[in-house]
Each structure stands twice: as C-alpha cells, then as structure tokens.
Short mmCIF file of C-alpha atoms in Angstrom, two decimals:
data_model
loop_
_atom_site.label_atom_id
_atom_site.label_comp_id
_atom_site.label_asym_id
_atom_site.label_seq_id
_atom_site.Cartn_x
_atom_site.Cartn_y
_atom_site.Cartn_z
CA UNK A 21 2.37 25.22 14.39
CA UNK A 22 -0.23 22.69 15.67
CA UNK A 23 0.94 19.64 17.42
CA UNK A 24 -0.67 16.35 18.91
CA UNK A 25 0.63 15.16 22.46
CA UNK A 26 0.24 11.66 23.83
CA UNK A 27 1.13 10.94 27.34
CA UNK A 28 0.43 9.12 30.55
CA UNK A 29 -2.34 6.79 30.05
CA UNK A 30 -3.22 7.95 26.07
CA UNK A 31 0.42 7.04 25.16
CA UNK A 32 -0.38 3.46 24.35
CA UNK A 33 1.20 1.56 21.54
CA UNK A 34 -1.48 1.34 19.08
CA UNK A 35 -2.54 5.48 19.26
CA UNK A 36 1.24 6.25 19.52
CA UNK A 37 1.67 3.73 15.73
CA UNK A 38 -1.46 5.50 14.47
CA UNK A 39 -0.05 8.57 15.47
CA UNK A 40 2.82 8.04 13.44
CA UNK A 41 0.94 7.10 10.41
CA UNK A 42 -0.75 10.37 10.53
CA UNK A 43 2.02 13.04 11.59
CA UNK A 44 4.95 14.52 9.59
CA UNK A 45 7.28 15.01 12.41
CA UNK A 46 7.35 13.28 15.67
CA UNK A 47 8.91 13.84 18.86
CA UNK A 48 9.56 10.69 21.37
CA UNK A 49 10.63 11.00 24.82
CA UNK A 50 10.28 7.62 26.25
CA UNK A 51 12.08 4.99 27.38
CA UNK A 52 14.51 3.13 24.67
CA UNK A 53 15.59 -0.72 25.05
CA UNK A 54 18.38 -1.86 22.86
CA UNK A 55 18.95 -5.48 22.29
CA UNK A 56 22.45 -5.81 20.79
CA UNK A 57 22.23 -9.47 20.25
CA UNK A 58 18.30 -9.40 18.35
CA UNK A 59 18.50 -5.83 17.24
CA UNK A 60 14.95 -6.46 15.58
CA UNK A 61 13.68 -6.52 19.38
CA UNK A 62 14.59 -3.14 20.39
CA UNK A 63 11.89 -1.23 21.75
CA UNK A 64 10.86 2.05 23.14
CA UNK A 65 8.47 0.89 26.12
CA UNK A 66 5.04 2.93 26.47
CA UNK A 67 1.74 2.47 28.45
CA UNK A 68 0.45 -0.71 27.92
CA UNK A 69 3.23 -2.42 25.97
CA UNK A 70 6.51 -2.55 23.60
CA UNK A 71 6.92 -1.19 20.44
CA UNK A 72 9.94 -2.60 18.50
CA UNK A 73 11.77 -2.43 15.47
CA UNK A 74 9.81 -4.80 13.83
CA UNK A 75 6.32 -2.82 14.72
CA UNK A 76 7.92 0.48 13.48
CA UNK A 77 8.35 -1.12 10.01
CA UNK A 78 5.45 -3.36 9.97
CA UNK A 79 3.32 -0.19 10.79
CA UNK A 80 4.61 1.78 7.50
CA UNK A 81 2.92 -0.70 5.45
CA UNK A 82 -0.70 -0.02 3.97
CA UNK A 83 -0.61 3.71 4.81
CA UNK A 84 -2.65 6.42 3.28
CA UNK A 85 -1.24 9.43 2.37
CA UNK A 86 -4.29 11.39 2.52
CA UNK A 87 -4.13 10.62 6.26
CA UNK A 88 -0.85 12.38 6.60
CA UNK A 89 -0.81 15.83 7.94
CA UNK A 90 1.45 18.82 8.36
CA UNK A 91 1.27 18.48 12.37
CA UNK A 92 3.68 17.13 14.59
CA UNK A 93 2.58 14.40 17.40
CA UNK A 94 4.59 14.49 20.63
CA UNK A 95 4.92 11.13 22.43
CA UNK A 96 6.08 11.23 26.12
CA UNK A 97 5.20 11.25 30.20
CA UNK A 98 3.73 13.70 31.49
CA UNK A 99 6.46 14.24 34.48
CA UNK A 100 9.31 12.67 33.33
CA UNK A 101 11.16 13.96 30.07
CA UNK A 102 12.51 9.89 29.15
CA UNK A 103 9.91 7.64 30.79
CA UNK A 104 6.76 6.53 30.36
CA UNK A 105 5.95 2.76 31.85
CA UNK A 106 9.15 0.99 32.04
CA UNK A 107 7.46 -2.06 33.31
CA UNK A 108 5.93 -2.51 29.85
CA UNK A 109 5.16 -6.06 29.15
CA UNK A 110 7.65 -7.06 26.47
CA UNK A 111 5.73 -9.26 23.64
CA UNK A 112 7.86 -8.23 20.97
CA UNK A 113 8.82 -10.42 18.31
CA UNK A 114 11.82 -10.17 15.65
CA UNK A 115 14.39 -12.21 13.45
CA UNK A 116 18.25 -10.73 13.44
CA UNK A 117 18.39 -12.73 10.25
CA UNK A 118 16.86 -10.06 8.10
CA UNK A 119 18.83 -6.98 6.87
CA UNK A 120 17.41 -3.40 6.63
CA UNK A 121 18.99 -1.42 3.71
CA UNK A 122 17.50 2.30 4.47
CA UNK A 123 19.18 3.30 1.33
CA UNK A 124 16.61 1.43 -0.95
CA UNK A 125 13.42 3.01 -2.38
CA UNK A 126 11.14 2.49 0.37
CA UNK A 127 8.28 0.37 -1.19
CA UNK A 128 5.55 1.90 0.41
CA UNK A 129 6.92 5.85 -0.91
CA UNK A 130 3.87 7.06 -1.66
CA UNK A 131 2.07 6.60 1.76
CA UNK A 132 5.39 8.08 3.44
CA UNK A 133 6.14 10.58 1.20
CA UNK A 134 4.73 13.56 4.05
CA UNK A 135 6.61 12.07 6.97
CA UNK A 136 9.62 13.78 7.77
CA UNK A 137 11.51 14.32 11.13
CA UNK A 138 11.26 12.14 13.86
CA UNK A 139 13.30 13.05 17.60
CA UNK A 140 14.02 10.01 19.39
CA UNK A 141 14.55 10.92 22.91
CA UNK A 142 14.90 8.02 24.28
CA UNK A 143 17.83 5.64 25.36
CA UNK A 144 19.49 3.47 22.52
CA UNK A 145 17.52 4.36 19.98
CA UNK A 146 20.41 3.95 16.96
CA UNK A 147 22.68 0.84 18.78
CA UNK A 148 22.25 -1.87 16.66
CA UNK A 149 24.26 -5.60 15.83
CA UNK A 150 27.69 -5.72 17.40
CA UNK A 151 28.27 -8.31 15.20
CA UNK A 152 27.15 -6.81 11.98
CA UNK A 153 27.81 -3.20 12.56
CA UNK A 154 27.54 -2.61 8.59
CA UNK A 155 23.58 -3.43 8.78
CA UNK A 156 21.81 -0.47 10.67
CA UNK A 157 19.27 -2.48 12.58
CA UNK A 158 17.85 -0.11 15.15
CA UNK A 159 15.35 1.99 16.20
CA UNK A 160 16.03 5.33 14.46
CA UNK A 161 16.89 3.61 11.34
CA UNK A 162 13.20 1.88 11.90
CA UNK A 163 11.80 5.57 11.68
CA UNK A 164 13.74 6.28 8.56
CA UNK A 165 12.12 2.74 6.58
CA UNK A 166 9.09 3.81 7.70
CA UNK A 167 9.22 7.09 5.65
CA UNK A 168 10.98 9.84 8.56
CA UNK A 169 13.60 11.78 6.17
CA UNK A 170 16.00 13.16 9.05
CA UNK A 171 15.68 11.46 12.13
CA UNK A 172 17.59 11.98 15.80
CA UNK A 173 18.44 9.23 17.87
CA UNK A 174 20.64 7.91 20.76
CA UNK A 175 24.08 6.17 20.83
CA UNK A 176 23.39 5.38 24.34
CA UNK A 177 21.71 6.23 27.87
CA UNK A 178 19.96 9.67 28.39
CA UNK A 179 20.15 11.77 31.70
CA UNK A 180 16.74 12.94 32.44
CA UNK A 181 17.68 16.87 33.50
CA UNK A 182 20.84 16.82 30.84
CA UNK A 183 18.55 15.87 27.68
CA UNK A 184 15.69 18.27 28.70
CA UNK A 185 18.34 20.78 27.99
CA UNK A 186 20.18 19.88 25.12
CA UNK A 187 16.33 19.04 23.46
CA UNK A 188 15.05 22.61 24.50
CA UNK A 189 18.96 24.13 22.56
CA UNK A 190 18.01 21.66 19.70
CA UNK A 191 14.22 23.06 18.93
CA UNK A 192 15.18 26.81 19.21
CA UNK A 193 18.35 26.99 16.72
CA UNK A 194 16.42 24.59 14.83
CA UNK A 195 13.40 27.11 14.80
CA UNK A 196 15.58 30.41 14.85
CA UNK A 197 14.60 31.08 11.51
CA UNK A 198 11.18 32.69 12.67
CA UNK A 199 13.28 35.36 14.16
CA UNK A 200 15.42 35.67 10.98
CA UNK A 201 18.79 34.59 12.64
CA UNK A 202 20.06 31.55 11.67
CA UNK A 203 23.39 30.85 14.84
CA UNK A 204 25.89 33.11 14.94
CA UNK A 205 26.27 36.23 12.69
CA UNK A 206 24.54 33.77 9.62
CA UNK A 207 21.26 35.48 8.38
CA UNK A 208 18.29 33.40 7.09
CA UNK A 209 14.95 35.50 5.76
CA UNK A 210 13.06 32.63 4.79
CA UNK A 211 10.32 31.85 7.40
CA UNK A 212 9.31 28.73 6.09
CA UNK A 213 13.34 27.90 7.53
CA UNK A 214 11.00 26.87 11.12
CA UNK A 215 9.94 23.79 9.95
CA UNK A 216 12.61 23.24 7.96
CA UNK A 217 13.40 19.27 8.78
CA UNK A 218 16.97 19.46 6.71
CA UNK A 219 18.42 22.08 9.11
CA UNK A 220 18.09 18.89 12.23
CA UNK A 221 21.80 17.96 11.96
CA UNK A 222 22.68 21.71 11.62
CA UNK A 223 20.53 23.13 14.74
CA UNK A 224 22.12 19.55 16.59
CA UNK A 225 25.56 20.48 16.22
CA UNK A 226 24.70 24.20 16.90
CA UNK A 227 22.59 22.67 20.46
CA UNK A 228 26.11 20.82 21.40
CA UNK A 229 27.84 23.83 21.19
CA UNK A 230 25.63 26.34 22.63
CA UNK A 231 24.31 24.72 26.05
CA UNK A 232 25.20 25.25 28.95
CA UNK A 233 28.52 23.13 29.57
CA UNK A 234 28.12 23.48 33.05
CA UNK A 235 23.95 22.02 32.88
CA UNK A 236 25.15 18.92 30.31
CA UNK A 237 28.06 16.80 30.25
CA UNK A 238 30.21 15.92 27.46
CA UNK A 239 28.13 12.63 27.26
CA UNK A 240 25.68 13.76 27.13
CA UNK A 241 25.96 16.59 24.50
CA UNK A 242 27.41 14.30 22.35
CA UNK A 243 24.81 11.21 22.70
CA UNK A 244 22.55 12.82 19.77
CA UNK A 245 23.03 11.16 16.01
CA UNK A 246 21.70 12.61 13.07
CA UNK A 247 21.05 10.18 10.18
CA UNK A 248 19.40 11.08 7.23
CA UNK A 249 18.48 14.46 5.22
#
C-alpha cells in the first residue's frame, strides 16, 4: 500500500483539496468546526486556512478521473493526532438555504467514480442543522457528494489519546484480512479484503468492541458514524 501524508506546514488547504481530487481513500486528523446554525460553514481548520462544506463540494466539480489513483493521502499534524492550526483564519463562505440530497446521482460520477473511503478524524465532522435534522448538511456527508463511497465521521468532540486508539483498532480489523482472519473465529481468504472500503462500518463496530475499555471511554468509542457503503 502506498500512501501520501500532508502535515505541518504542507497541510495547506489547496494541496490538502488537490489531494483529495487525486486519492481514493483519505484519512483526516485535524481539527473539525461545526456550525449548527450555517451548517454550510463547517470546517476542518488546516495550515493556512478553512476548508468548509461548501469547498468540499465545490472542489468535486471539474475533476479528472485519470488523475485519480489507487493511493491513500493522509492529512494531519505532525505531533498532535486532531490538530493542525486551530487559529486558521476563517474566510469561509456558505448559504443554509440549499439542501444536499447524497442519495442523488452525483453529477460529476465519472470524475469520482475511484474515490472511496474517507476517515474524518476530526471533531464534528457529521453534526449538521438542528433545525432541519432530515437534510444531512455536514462535513462527512460533504465527502460522500464529492464522490467518498463509505465515509467515517464524528457526532461530536474527539479526545486526542482516546481517538489515537480507537483509529489504530479501526485500521487493523479493517485490514485483518491480509492475515486471513476476519474478528473473531470468522475466516476471510481473500487478500484483496485489505483495502476493502465496504468492510469500514464492520471493522468500526468490531474497533468499539475490541479496545481497550480501560484506554477509551464510552464517548468516545461510540463518537465514530459510518454513513455510506
């Protein structure tokens, strides 16, 4: 498996959108800002600047699906597992008035068809409208309109030390299949099962159960939503 890696003063907001343009799965471990009453302004805060919901979308359009490879990119600080500047300049700009339907055709398929698992480690990445909770205006449903199948996301704050741990559970049941164990007593013999992005909300559930209850709190093992494949 080859990867990309963006952090400290690389993980600005322009390489990190690039970088999703270009990468089927992506990992973020950043900081996450909700914004319950203009949902189209939440943002996960890198180097230089905000990137919000709006960004996220805008960024799926005009994509070329030759650029899309089979590596992953991993966005984050070097030192700190859910931070990268959070004194990020917030320009961000975004309507609540418009509704995001992830369950349409996206329009742009064809330049998304390669993308697809994104890990949002970051806070409040899939809080959206208290006052439409029927529209899912957020950041992981962002990643899913702009052509991320399965993605992971946050139902509210991350503990730095907690998340490193349930993240490190997540990646090896959801990468057990190189060793031909799938959890449990279950077999799996198909190898190609490691990068298998549909087994996310499997290997999630699996990470809940299996870390140490003593390293993460309840709250924390339970912060993690799947949505998607």
């Amino acid at each position: 498996m080859s990867f990309s890696s963006l952090s400290g003063h690389s993980s600005t907001a322009d390489a990190v959108l690039a970088a999703l343009g270009t990468h089927s799965w992506a990992h973020l471990a950043c900081h996450g800002r909700s914004n319950v009453e203009k949902p189209f302004d939440a943002s996960f805060a890198l180097k230089d600047r905000v990137v919000t919901v709006l960004d996220v979308i805008r960024g799926a359009k005009g994509r070329d699906s030759n650029s899309v490879t089979r590596e992953h990119v991993n966005v984050g600080d070097e030192t700190k597992t859910d931070g990268t500047n959070a004194n990020a300049k917030d320009d961000s700009k975004g309507s609540a008035n418009v509704s995001v339907n992830t369950d349409h055709a996206n329009p742009n398929a064809d330049a998304v068809a390669d993308r697809e698992f994104a890990f949002l480690s970051a806070c409040h990445t899939a809080v959206g409208d208290r006052t439409a909770p029927d529209e899912t205006i957020h950041l992981a449903a962002a990643m899913q309109f702009a052509g991320f199948r399965s993605v992971i996301g946050t139902m509210w704050a991350v503990d730095d030390a907690m998340v490193t741990a349930m993240v490190k559970a997540f990646y090896e049941n959801l990468f057990l299949g190189a060793t031909g164990q799938l959890g449990g007593n279950e077999k799996e013999t198909n190898q190609e099962y490691k990068y298998d992005y549909t087994q996310a909300a499997r290997a999630l559930n699996k990470a809940a159960k299996l870390v140490d209850k003593g390293q993460v709190s309840l709250d924390q093992r339970i912060v993690f939503i799947h949505i998607g494949v």
